[in-house]
Coordinates of C-alpha atoms and ligand atoms in Angstrom, one line a residue:
X1 CA 0.0 0.0 0.0
X2 CA 1.1 3.4 -0.9
X3 CA 1.2 6.4 1.4
X4 CA -1.6 8.9 1.2
X5 CA -1.4 11.1 -1.8
X6 CA -2.3 14.8 -1.7
X7 CA -5.6 15.8 -3.4
X8 CA -4.2 19.2 -4.3
X9 CA -1.4 20.1 -6.6
X10 CA 1.8 22.0 -6.1
X11 CA 2.0 25.0 -8.5
X12 CA 4.6 27.0 -6.5
X13 CA 7.4 24.8 -7.8
X14 CA 6.7 26.3 -11.2
X15 CA 6.3 30.0 -10.3
X16 CA 5.9 30.8 -6.6
X17 CA 3.1 33.1 -5.5
X18 CA 0.2 32.3 -7.8
X19 CA -1.1 34.9 -10.3
X20 CA 0.8 37.6 -8.3
X21 CA 4.1 35.8 -8.8
X22 CA 7.0 38.1 -9.3
X23 CA 8.9 35.2 -11.0
X24 CA 6.1 34.9 -13.6
X25 CA 6.0 38.7 -14.1
X26 CA 9.8 38.7 -14.7
X27 CA 9.5 35.7 -17.1
X28 CA 6.8 37.4 -19.1
X29 CA 8.7 40.7 -19.5
X30 CA 11.7 38.7 -20.5
X31 CA 9.7 37.0 -23.3
X32 CA 8.4 40.3 -24.5
X33 CA 12.0 41.4 -25.1
X34 CA 13.0 38.0 -26.6
X35 CA 10.1 38.2 -29.1
X36 CA 11.3 41.6 -30.2
X37 CA 14.8 40.2 -30.8
X38 CA 13.4 37.2 -32.6
X39 CA 11.4 39.4 -34.9
X40 CA 14.5 41.5 -35.7
X41 CA 16.6 38.3 -36.3
X42 CA 13.9 36.9 -38.7
X43 CA 13.7 40.2 -40.6
X44 CA 17.5 40.3 -40.9
X45 CA 17.9 36.6 -41.8
X46 CA 19.4 36.5 -45.3
X47 CA 17.9 33.7 -47.4
X48 CA 20.7 31.0 -47.3
X49 CA 22.7 30.9 -50.5
X50 CA 24.8 27.9 -49.7
X51 CA 24.5 24.9 -47.4
X52 CA 27.2 26.5 -45.2
X53 CA 24.9 29.4 -44.5
X54 CA 23.5 27.7 -41.4
X55 CA 24.7 29.3 -38.2
X56 CA 22.1 32.0 -38.2
X57 CA 19.4 29.5 -39.1
X58 CA 20.4 27.4 -36.0
X59 CA 20.3 30.4 -33.8
X60 CA 16.7 31.2 -35.0
X61 CA 15.6 27.6 -34.4
X62 CA 16.9 27.8 -30.8
X63 CA 15.4 31.2 -30.2
X64 CA 12.1 30.1 -31.4
X65 CA 12.1 27.0 -29.2
X66 CA 13.1 28.9 -26.1
X67 CA 10.4 31.5 -26.5
X68 CA 7.8 28.9 -27.3
X69 CA 8.7 26.9 -24.2
X70 CA 8.6 29.9 -21.9
X71 CA 5.2 31.0 -23.2
X72 CA 3.8 27.4 -23.0
X73 CA 5.1 27.3 -19.4
X74 CA 3.4 30.5 -18.4
X75 CA 0.2 29.7 -20.3
X76 CA 0.0 26.2 -18.6
X77 CA 0.6 27.7 -15.1
X78 CA -2.1 30.3 -15.6
X79 CA -4.6 27.8 -17.0
X80 CA -4.0 25.8 -13.8
X81 CA -4.6 28.8 -11.6
X82 CA -7.8 29.9 -13.3
X83 CA -9.2 26.3 -13.5
X84 CA -8.5 25.7 -9.8
X85 CA -10.1 29.0 -8.7
X86 CA -12.5 30.6 -11.1
X87 CA -12.4 33.8 -9.1
X88 CA -8.7 34.4 -9.9
X89 CA -9.2 37.3 -12.4
X90 CA -5.6 38.2 -12.4
X91 CA -4.8 34.8 -13.9
X92 CA -7.4 35.4 -16.6
X93 CA -5.9 38.8 -17.3
X94 CA -2.4 37.5 -17.6
X95 CA -3.6 34.6 -19.8
X96 CA -4.8 37.3 -22.2
X97 CA -1.4 38.8 -22.4
X98 CA 0.4 35.5 -22.8
X99 CA -2.0 34.7 -25.7
X100 CA -1.2 38.1 -27.2
X101 CA 2.5 37.2 -27.1
X102 CA 1.8 33.8 -28.6
X103 CA 0.0 35.3 -31.5
X104 CA 2.8 37.8 -32.1
X105 CA 5.2 34.9 -32.1
X106 CA 3.0 33.1 -34.6
X107 CA 3.1 36.1 -36.9
X108 CA 6.9 36.1 -36.8
X109 CA 7.0 32.4 -37.4
X110 CA 4.9 32.8 -40.5
X111 CA 7.3 35.4 -41.8
X112 CA 10.2 33.1 -41.1
X113 CA 8.5 30.2 -42.9
X114 CA 7.9 32.4 -45.8
X115 CA 11.6 32.7 -46.2
X116 CA 11.9 28.9 -46.0
X117 CA 9.8 28.7 -49.1
X118 CA 12.2 31.1 -50.9
X119 CA 15.1 28.7 -50.5
X120 CA 15.5 26.6 -53.7
X121 CA 14.5 22.9 -53.1
X122 CA 18.0 21.3 -53.6
X123 CA 19.7 23.8 -51.4
X124 CA 17.0 23.4 -48.7
X125 CA 17.5 19.7 -48.7
X126 CA 21.3 19.9 -48.4
X127 CA 20.9 22.6 -45.8
X128 CA 19.0 20.2 -43.6
X129 CA 20.8 17.0 -44.3
X130 CA 24.3 18.2 -44.2
X131 CA 24.1 20.2 -41.0
X132 CA 22.7 17.7 -38.6
X133 CA 19.2 18.9 -39.0
X134 CA 17.8 15.6 -40.3
X135 CA 16.3 14.8 -36.9
X136 CA 13.9 17.8 -37.0
X137 CA 13.6 17.9 -40.8
X138 CA 10.0 16.7 -40.8
X139 CA 8.8 19.8 -38.9
X140 CA 10.9 22.2 -40.9
X141 CA 9.7 20.6 -44.2
X142 CA 6.2 20.7 -43.0
X143 CA 6.4 24.4 -42.2
X144 CA 7.9 25.1 -45.6
X145 CA 5.4 22.9 -47.5
X146 CA 2.5 24.4 -45.7
X147 CA 3.7 27.9 -46.6
X148 CA 4.2 26.9 -50.2
X149 CA 0.7 25.7 -50.5
X150 CA -0.6 29.1 -49.5
X151 CA -0.9 32.3 -51.6
X152 CA 1.7 35.0 -52.2
X153 CA 2.9 37.1 -49.4
X154 CA 0.5 39.9 -50.3
X155 CA -2.5 37.6 -50.7
X156 CA -1.9 36.0 -47.3
X157 CA -1.5 39.3 -45.6
X158 CA -4.9 40.3 -47.0
X159 CA -6.5 37.0 -45.9
X160 CA -5.0 37.4 -42.5
X161 CA -6.3 40.9 -42.1
X162 CA -9.8 40.0 -43.4
X163 CA -10.0 36.9 -41.2
X164 CA -10.4 39.0 -38.0
X165 CA -13.8 40.3 -39.1
X166 CA -14.2 37.2 -41.4
X167 CA -14.4 33.7 -40.0
X168 CA -12.9 34.7 -36.7
X169 CA -15.6 37.3 -36.3
X170 CA -18.3 34.8 -37.2
X171 CA -16.9 32.3 -34.7
X172 CA -17.1 34.9 -31.9
X173 CA -20.6 35.9 -33.1
X174 CA -21.6 32.3 -32.6
X175 CA -20.7 32.5 -28.9
X176 CA -22.6 35.7 -28.6
X177 CA -25.8 34.1 -30.0
X178 CA -25.4 30.9 -27.9
X179 CA -25.1 33.0 -24.8
X180 CA -28.7 34.4 -25.4
X181 CA -30.2 31.0 -25.6
X182 CA -32.6 30.2 -22.8
X183 CA -34.5 27.0 -22.4
X184 CA -37.5 26.6 -20.2
X185 CA -37.4 23.5 -18.1
X186 CA -39.3 22.2 -15.1
X187 CA -37.2 21.0 -12.2
X188 CA -38.9 19.7 -9.1
X189 CA -42.2 21.3 -10.2
X190 CA -40.7 24.7 -10.7
X191 CA -40.2 26.2 -14.2
X192 CA -36.8 27.7 -14.8
X193 CA -35.0 29.2 -17.7
X194 CA -31.6 27.5 -18.1
X195 CA -28.6 28.1 -20.4
X196 CA -27.8 25.8 -23.4
X197 CA -25.0 24.2 -21.3
X198 CA -27.3 23.5 -18.4
X199 CA -29.9 22.1 -20.6
X200 CA -27.4 19.8 -22.3
X201 CA -26.5 18.3 -18.9
X202 CA -30.2 17.7 -18.2
X203 CA -30.5 15.8 -21.5
X204 CA -28.6 12.9 -19.8
X205 CA -30.8 13.1 -16.7
X206 CA -31.5 9.6 -15.3
X207 CA -35.2 10.3 -15.3
X208 CA -36.6 9.8 -18.8
X209 CA -39.6 12.1 -18.3
X210 CA -37.2 14.9 -17.5
X211 CA -35.2 14.1 -20.7
X212 CA -38.3 14.0 -22.9
X213 CA -39.4 17.4 -21.7
X214 CA -36.0 19.1 -21.9
X215 CA -35.3 17.6 -25.4
X216 CA -38.5 19.1 -26.8
X217 CA -37.8 22.5 -25.3
X218 CA -34.1 22.2 -26.4
X219 CA -35.0 21.6 -30.0
X220 CA -37.5 24.4 -30.0
X221 CA -35.0 26.9 -28.6
X222 CA -32.4 26.3 -31.3
X223 CA -35.1 26.2 -34.0
X224 CA -36.3 29.7 -32.9
X225 CA -32.9 31.1 -33.5
X226 CA -32.1 29.0 -36.6
X227 CA -31.9 32.0 -38.9
X228 CA -29.1 33.6 -36.8
X229 CA -27.2 30.3 -36.7
X230 CA -27.6 29.6 -40.4
X231 CA -26.3 33.1 -41.2
X232 CA -23.4 32.5 -38.9
X233 CA -22.5 29.1 -40.3
X234 CA -23.0 30.1 -43.9
X235 CA -20.8 33.1 -43.6
X236 CA -18.1 31.3 -41.6
X237 CA -18.0 28.5 -44.1
X238 CA -18.3 30.9 -47.0
X239 CA -15.2 32.8 -45.8
X240 CA -13.3 29.6 -45.5
X241 CA -14.2 28.5 -49.0
X242 CA -13.2 31.9 -50.4
X243 CA -9.8 31.5 -48.7
X244 CA -9.5 28.0 -50.2
X245 CA -10.4 29.3 -53.7
X246 CA -7.8 32.1 -53.4
X247 CA -5.2 29.4 -52.5
X248 CA -6.6 27.1 -55.2
X249 CA -7.5 24.3 -52.8
X250 CA -10.3 22.3 -54.2
X251 CA -10.9 19.6 -51.5
X252 CA -12.4 20.8 -48.2
X253 CA -10.8 17.8 -46.5
X254 CA -7.3 18.8 -47.6
X255 CA -6.7 21.3 -44.7
X256 CA -8.0 19.1 -41.9
X257 CA -6.1 16.1 -43.2
X258 CA -2.9 18.1 -43.4
X259 CA -3.4 19.4 -39.9
X260 CA -3.6 15.8 -38.8
X261 CA -0.8 14.5 -41.0
X262 CA -3.2 12.0 -42.4
X263 CA -3.9 10.5 -45.8
X264 CA -7.4 10.6 -47.2
X265 CA -7.2 6.9 -48.0
X266 CA -6.6 6.1 -44.3
X267 CA -9.6 8.0 -43.3
X268 CA -11.8 6.4 -45.9
X269 CA -10.7 2.9 -44.9
X270 CA -11.3 3.6 -41.2
X271 CA -14.9 4.7 -41.9
X272 CA -15.5 1.7 -44.2
X273 CA -14.5 -0.7 -41.4
X274 CA -16.6 1.0 -38.9
X275 CA -19.6 0.9 -41.2
X276 CA -19.1 -2.8 -41.8
X277 CA -19.6 -3.4 -38.1
X278 CA -22.5 -1.1 -37.5
X279 CA -25.1 -3.9 -37.0
X280 CA -23.4 -4.8 -33.7
X281 CA -23.8 -1.3 -32.4
X282 CA -27.3 -1.1 -33.6
X283 CA -28.0 -4.3 -31.7
X284 CA -26.6 -2.5 -28.6
X285 CA -28.9 0.5 -29.1
X286 CA -31.9 -1.8 -29.5
X287 CA -31.0 -3.7 -26.3
X288 CA -30.6 -0.4 -24.4
X289 CA -34.1 0.6 -25.7
X290 CA -35.5 -2.7 -24.3
X291 CA -33.8 -2.1 -21.0
X292 CA -35.5 1.3 -20.9
X293 CA -38.8 -0.4 -21.7
X294 CA -39.2 1.5 -25.0
X295 CA -39.3 0.4 -28.6
X296 CA -36.5 2.6 -30.0
X297 CA -34.1 5.0 -28.3
X298 CA -34.6 8.8 -28.8
X299 CA -31.6 10.9 -29.5
X300 CA -31.5 11.9 -25.8
X301 CA -31.5 8.3 -24.6
X302 CA -28.3 7.3 -26.4
X303 CA -26.0 8.5 -23.7
X304 CA -28.4 8.5 -20.8
X305 CA -27.4 6.2 -17.9
X306 CA -28.9 2.8 -17.3
X307 CA -30.6 2.6 -13.9
X308 CA -30.2 -0.9 -12.4
X309 CA -30.4 -2.0 -8.8
X310 CA -26.7 -2.1 -8.1
X311 CA -24.5 1.0 -8.2
X312 CA -20.9 0.5 -9.2
X313 CA -18.4 0.5 -6.3
X314 CA -16.8 3.9 -5.2
X315 CA -13.1 4.2 -4.8
X316 CA -11.4 6.6 -2.3
X317 CA -8.7 8.6 -3.9
X318 CA -6.0 6.3 -2.5
X319 CA -7.9 3.3 -3.7
X320 CA -8.3 4.8 -7.1
X321 CA -4.6 5.7 -7.3
X322 CA -3.5 2.2 -6.1
X323 CA -5.9 0.6 -8.6
X324 CA -4.3 2.7 -11.5
X325 CA -0.8 1.9 -10.4
X326 CA -1.5 -1.8 -10.2
X327 CA -3.2 -2.0 -13.5
X328 CA -0.7 0.2 -15.3
X329 CA 2.1 -2.0 -14.0
X330 CA 0.6 -5.0 -15.8
X331 CA 1.1 -3.3 -19.2
X332 CA 4.1 -1.1 -18.5
X333 CA 6.2 -0.8 -15.3
X334 CA 7.6 2.4 -16.7
X335 CA 4.1 3.9 -17.0
X336 CA 3.3 2.8 -13.5
X337 CA 6.4 4.3 -12.0
X338 CA 5.9 7.5 -13.9
X339 CA 2.3 7.7 -12.5
X340 CA 3.6 7.1 -9.0
X341 CA 6.0 9.9 -9.4
X342 CA 3.2 12.2 -10.5
X343 CA 1.1 11.3 -7.4
X344 CA 4.1 11.8 -5.1
X345 CA 5.3 15.1 -6.6
X346 CA 1.7 16.5 -6.4
X347 CA 1.2 17.1 -10.0
X348 CA -2.6 16.4 -9.6
X349 CA -5.4 18.6 -8.5
X350 CA -8.3 16.3 -7.7
X351 CA -10.1 17.8 -4.8
X352 CA -13.9 18.2 -4.9
X353 CA -14.6 21.8 -3.9
X354 CA -16.3 25.0 -4.9
X355 CA -15.0 27.5 -7.5
X356 CA -13.3 24.9 -9.6
X357 CA -14.0 24.6 -13.3
X358 CA -15.7 21.5 -14.5
X359 CA -13.9 18.9 -16.6
X360 CA -10.4 17.7 -16.7
X361 CA -7.1 18.3 -18.6
X362 CA -3.4 17.6 -18.5
X363 CA -1.0 20.3 -19.3
X364 CA 2.7 20.2 -20.2
X365 CA 5.2 22.3 -18.2
X366 CA 8.1 22.2 -20.6
X367 CA 10.7 24.2 -18.6
X368 CA 10.4 22.1 -15.5
X369 CA 9.9 19.0 -17.6
X370 CA 6.7 18.2 -15.6
X371 CA 3.0 18.0 -16.2
X372 CA -0.1 19.0 -14.2
X373 CA -3.4 17.3 -14.2
X374 CA -6.7 19.0 -13.3
X375 CA -9.9 17.2 -12.5
X376 CA -12.5 16.7 -9.8
X377 CA -12.4 13.3 -8.2
X378 CA -15.7 11.9 -6.9
X379 CA -14.9 8.2 -6.5
X380 CA -17.1 6.8 -9.3
X381 CA -15.3 4.4 -11.7
X382 CA -15.7 7.1 -14.4
X383 CA -13.4 9.5 -12.5
X384 CA -10.9 6.8 -11.9
X385 CA -10.8 6.3 -15.7
X386 CA -10.6 10.1 -16.2
X387 CA -7.6 10.2 -13.8
X388 CA -6.0 7.4 -15.8
X389 CA -6.8 9.2 -19.0
X390 CA -5.0 12.4 -17.9
X391 CA -2.1 10.4 -16.5
X392 CA -1.8 8.8 -20.0
X393 CA -1.5 12.3 -21.5
X394 CA 1.2 13.1 -18.9
X395 CA 3.1 9.9 -19.8
X396 CA 3.0 10.9 -23.5
X397 CA 4.5 14.3 -22.6
X398 CA 7.1 12.6 -20.4
X399 CA 8.4 10.2 -23.0
X400 CA 8.4 12.7 -25.8
X401 CA 10.5 15.2 -23.8
X402 CA 13.5 13.0 -24.7
X403 CA 13.1 14.1 -28.3
X404 CA 14.2 17.5 -29.7
X405 CA 11.6 20.2 -28.8
X406 CA 10.7 20.7 -32.5
X407 CA 9.4 17.1 -32.6
X408 CA 7.1 17.3 -29.6
X409 CA 4.2 19.0 -31.3
X410 CA 1.9 16.2 -32.2
X411 CA -1.5 16.5 -34.0
X412 CA -5.0 16.1 -32.6
X413 CA -5.5 12.6 -34.1
X414 CA -2.6 11.0 -32.2
X415 CA -2.9 13.3 -29.1
X416 CA -5.4 10.9 -27.5
X417 CA -3.3 7.7 -28.1
X418 CA -1.7 7.5 -24.7
X419 CA -4.7 8.8 -22.8
X420 CA -7.2 6.4 -24.4
X421 CA -4.8 3.5 -23.9
X422 CA -4.5 4.3 -20.2
X423 CA -8.2 4.8 -19.9
X424 CA -8.8 1.4 -21.6
X425 CA -6.6 -0.4 -19.2
X426 CA -8.6 1.0 -16.3
X427 CA -12.0 0.6 -17.9
X428 CA -11.3 -3.1 -18.7
X429 CA -9.9 -3.8 -15.3
X430 CA -12.9 -2.3 -13.6
X431 CA -15.3 -4.4 -15.7
X432 CA -13.3 -7.5 -14.8
X433 CA -13.3 -6.7 -11.1
X434 CA -17.0 -5.9 -10.9
X435 CA -18.6 -7.5 -7.9
X436 CA -22.0 -8.1 -9.3
X437 CA -23.6 -8.7 -12.7
X438 CA -25.4 -5.4 -12.6
X439 CA -22.2 -3.5 -11.8
X440 CA -20.6 -5.2 -14.7
X441 CA -23.4 -4.2 -17.0
X442 CA -23.2 -0.6 -16.0
X443 CA -19.5 -0.4 -16.5
X444 CA -19.7 -2.1 -19.8
X445 CA -22.4 0.2 -21.0
X446 CA -20.3 3.2 -20.1
X447 CA -17.4 1.7 -22.1
X448 CA -19.6 1.0 -25.1
X449 CA -20.9 4.5 -24.9
X450 CA -17.5 5.7 -26.1
X451 CA -17.7 3.5 -29.2
X452 CA -21.2 4.8 -29.9
X453 CA -20.0 8.4 -29.6
X454 CA -17.0 7.9 -31.9
X455 CA -18.7 5.6 -34.5
X456 CA -22.1 7.1 -34.6
X457 CA -22.3 10.6 -33.1
X458 CA -19.0 11.8 -34.5
X459 CA -19.7 10.0 -37.8
X460 CA -22.9 12.0 -38.2
X461 CA -21.0 15.2 -37.6
X462 CA -18.4 14.2 -40.2
X463 CA -21.1 13.4 -42.8
X464 CA -22.9 16.6 -42.1
X465 CA -19.8 18.8 -42.4
X466 CA -18.7 17.1 -45.6
X467 CA -22.2 17.5 -47.2
X468 CA -22.7 21.0 -45.9
X469 CA -19.4 22.3 -47.4
X470 CA -20.3 20.7 -50.7
X471 CA -23.7 22.4 -50.7
X472 CA -22.2 25.7 -49.5
X473 CA -19.9 25.8 -52.6
X474 CA -23.1 26.2 -54.6
X475 CA -24.5 29.0 -52.5
X476 CA -26.2 29.8 -49.2
X477 CA -27.7 26.8 -47.5
X478 CA -31.0 27.6 -45.8
X479 CA -31.8 26.7 -42.1
X480 CA -34.4 24.2 -43.3
X481 CA -31.9 22.5 -45.6
X482 CA -29.3 22.4 -42.8
X483 CA -31.8 20.6 -40.6
X484 CA -32.4 18.1 -43.4
X485 CA -28.7 17.5 -44.0
X486 CA -28.2 17.0 -40.3
X487 CA -31.1 14.7 -39.8
X488 CA -30.1 12.6 -42.8
X489 CA -26.5 12.4 -41.5
X490 CA -27.8 11.2 -38.1
X491 CA -30.1 8.6 -39.6
X492 CA -27.3 7.2 -41.7
X493 CA -24.7 7.2 -38.9
X494 CA -27.2 5.5 -36.5
X495 CA -28.6 3.3 -39.3
X496 CA -32.1 4.4 -38.5
X497 CA -31.8 2.9 -35.0
X498 CA -33.4 5.9 -33.2
X499 CA -37.0 7.0 -33.0
X500 CA -36.2 10.7 -33.1
X501 CA -33.1 12.8 -34.1
X502 CA -31.8 16.3 -33.4
X503 CA -31.9 18.2 -36.7
X504 CA -30.8 21.4 -35.1
X505 CA -27.5 19.8 -33.9
X506 CA -25.6 21.9 -36.4
X507 CA -26.5 25.0 -34.4
X508 CA -26.1 23.5 -30.9
X509 CA -22.5 22.1 -31.6
X510 CA -19.7 24.6 -31.1
X511 CA -17.3 22.4 -33.1
X512 CA -18.8 23.5 -36.4
X513 CA -18.0 27.1 -35.6
X514 CA -14.2 26.9 -34.8
X515 CA -12.4 29.2 -37.3
X516 CA -8.9 27.6 -37.1
X517 CA -9.8 23.9 -37.2
X518 CA -12.4 22.7 -39.7
X519 CA -13.7 19.1 -39.2
X520 CA -13.2 19.0 -35.5
X521 CA -14.6 15.5 -35.5
X522 CA -12.9 12.7 -37.4
X523 CA -9.6 13.1 -35.4
X524 CA -11.5 12.0 -32.3
X525 CA -12.7 8.8 -34.0
X526 CA -9.3 8.2 -35.5
X527 CA -7.6 8.6 -32.1
X528 CA -9.9 6.3 -30.3
X529 CA -9.6 3.5 -32.8
X530 CA -5.8 4.0 -33.3
X531 CA -5.4 3.6 -29.6
X532 CA -7.7 0.5 -29.4
X533 CA -5.7 -1.1 -32.2
X534 CA -2.5 -0.5 -30.2
X535 CA -4.2 -1.8 -27.1
X536 CA -5.2 -4.9 -29.0
X537 CA -1.5 -5.5 -30.0
X538 CA -0.3 -4.8 -26.5
X539 CA -2.6 -7.5 -25.1
X540 CA -1.5 -10.0 -27.8
X541 CA 2.2 -9.3 -27.4
X542 CA 2.5 -8.9 -23.6
X543 CA 5.5 -7.5 -21.8
X544 CA 7.7 -7.0 -24.8
X545 CA 5.3 -4.3 -26.0
X546 CA 6.3 -1.6 -23.6
X547 CA 9.4 -0.3 -25.4
X548 CA 7.7 -0.5 -28.7
X549 CA 4.8 1.6 -27.4
X550 CA 7.1 4.2 -25.9
X551 CA 9.1 4.5 -29.1
X552 CA 5.8 5.0 -31.0
X553 CA 4.7 7.8 -28.6
X554 CA 8.1 9.5 -29.0
X555 CA 7.7 9.7 -32.7
X556 CA 4.2 11.1 -32.8
X557 CA 5.4 14.6 -33.6
X558 CA 8.1 13.7 -36.1
X559 CA 6.3 11.9 -39.0
X560 CA 3.0 11.4 -40.8
X561 CA 0.5 9.1 -39.1
X562 CA 1.0 6.5 -41.8
X563 CA 4.8 6.5 -41.4
X564 CA 4.3 6.3 -37.6
X565 CA 2.1 3.2 -37.9
X566 CA 4.4 1.6 -40.5
X567 CA 7.6 2.2 -38.5
X568 CA 6.4 1.1 -35.1
X569 CA 3.5 -1.2 -35.6
X570 CA 4.5 -2.6 -39.0
X571 CA 1.0 -1.9 -40.4
X572 CA -0.5 -0.1 -43.3
X573 CA -3.2 2.2 -42.1
X574 CA -4.7 2.5 -45.6
X575 CA -5.6 -1.2 -45.4
X576 CA -8.5 -2.6 -43.3
X577 CA -6.6 -5.1 -41.1
X578 CA -5.5 -2.8 -38.3
X579 CA -8.9 -1.2 -38.1
X580 CA -10.5 -4.6 -38.0
X581 CA -8.4 -5.6 -35.0
X582 CA -9.3 -2.3 -33.3
X583 CA -13.0 -2.9 -33.9
X584 CA -12.7 -6.4 -32.5
X585 CA -12.3 -5.0 -29.0
X586 CA -15.3 -2.7 -29.3
X587 CA -17.4 -5.4 -30.9
X588 CA -16.4 -7.8 -28.1
X589 CA -17.7 -5.4 -25.5
X590 CA -21.1 -5.3 -27.1
X591 CA -21.3 -9.0 -27.4
X592 CA -20.6 -9.4 -23.7
X593 CA -23.2 -6.7 -22.9
X594 CA -25.8 -8.5 -25.0
X595 CA -25.0 -11.8 -23.2
X596 CA -25.2 -10.3 -19.8
X597 CA -28.5 -8.5 -20.4
X598 CA -30.2 -11.3 -22.2
X599 CA -32.4 -12.4 -19.3
X600 CA -33.2 -8.8 -18.2
X601 CA -35.4 -8.1 -21.1
Ligands
LIG701 ZN1 -7.7 13.6 -23.5

């Protein structure tokens, strides 16, 4: 048995004194100066004329890394402060100034990358290969290629300037409109007006009569404002498409695929394999409907909890920590000893108290080479899994720190690899250790819920976004038509398994309104299945897998996703085999669930 771990984190070891920290203030005024120097150095950087022209280039690479690390450090620290105490307005204010600095840095980086593009191809290649830069060549090449795919310097400057009141403006406008949404609900006999976020929570209320009423009011509220949302979405997408046209980009998937370093063929194969196994997940939804005593599930029933006689066991924080350490050790002693270190060094904020933000995250503290995890621990198996999830993120950061800093920036589609892997270990172990059949059913149902989310819910979002952008190319898409496209996408993704859908989902989901990242959906599904496939291999191969797994994590920021899978797993992601093996786990869960619930219906 371990000693008792603290429920609150230690932030003073990063900068002492919270948001009033002098150390932090000094660090931030330092970066302001360094950014000015970096800007000057980029402006003065002569385009290399021979492969020997490398010393200034190396200096710029180091300068860029140093500033980025310092700003990441400060941003992470401030995020921790404002999450742990929402009343810390000084932290919020300072966060604003750090983001201001980060955006200045990005502008300078863009100017720098523009110069990359001016170096002739052959010279560029020898500049990298003959000066020991091969190790970080992927990132440098990517920056150069991305720049080359864009327009001229003048065109890009105009696009940038217009984007502030263009899609960024529309994205902000979305938040403004959402904030005005009020939904009338009846709680304990009293009618109340709640916000969109509060209503969303009520949509997974255990009492079905509550859900039914809220769902109706919810749909109505979005419908009433549909004109505002359709204007917003049409203009945001219209701006994006105009930018694409200016850059001569035809395919709307090109940008999100590039952001995720993913091949279109991989994505297509992944979806194909998921579609092939849909009947299993439809059978799950039908069984869940039977357990609710209804014919078919409504949209709001899909993620609603099952209510059975037995509640899953609660874990004290120490029990949860011990459970995680024991289960991690079965897969990877290195991961277990790392997690132990994180508990002992107080990297985790888990206390259940007022004035904390909801949700959880893990953030990297690059200068101290540490991480911090934020969450609220309530003892349910779900929070043990969340804690494991965040520890998985921290482990990813930990192992990738051995790589050059330039190679530590991994994309969204592989960002959830280590976290999902860790979460799976815990979710599986909890199911295995369930004391009663009812407990096992509840835990399995929760686990399968993830598959439903990634294979059906996210699939619907992907289908909608693809079809909407195609339609938008032809002109404005009316609110009614948006409802139709959304409903059709949901029907297809859920294979008509539901009795009612949520046609206004395109207005209620923030993800469709993010300016910088289009298609904020498929990377989730990719990440989940990618991790399941790795988990499948780990189970099959046993203890020898640990080093292979770590080596894969270490390369997540240094190559394309296909190269990563080929190099470390010896698989071709464009072929179905790997995806089939990943699906096997998810399908197995459903089969077990159907077995266990057979005599309950
Ligand atoms: Zn995560």
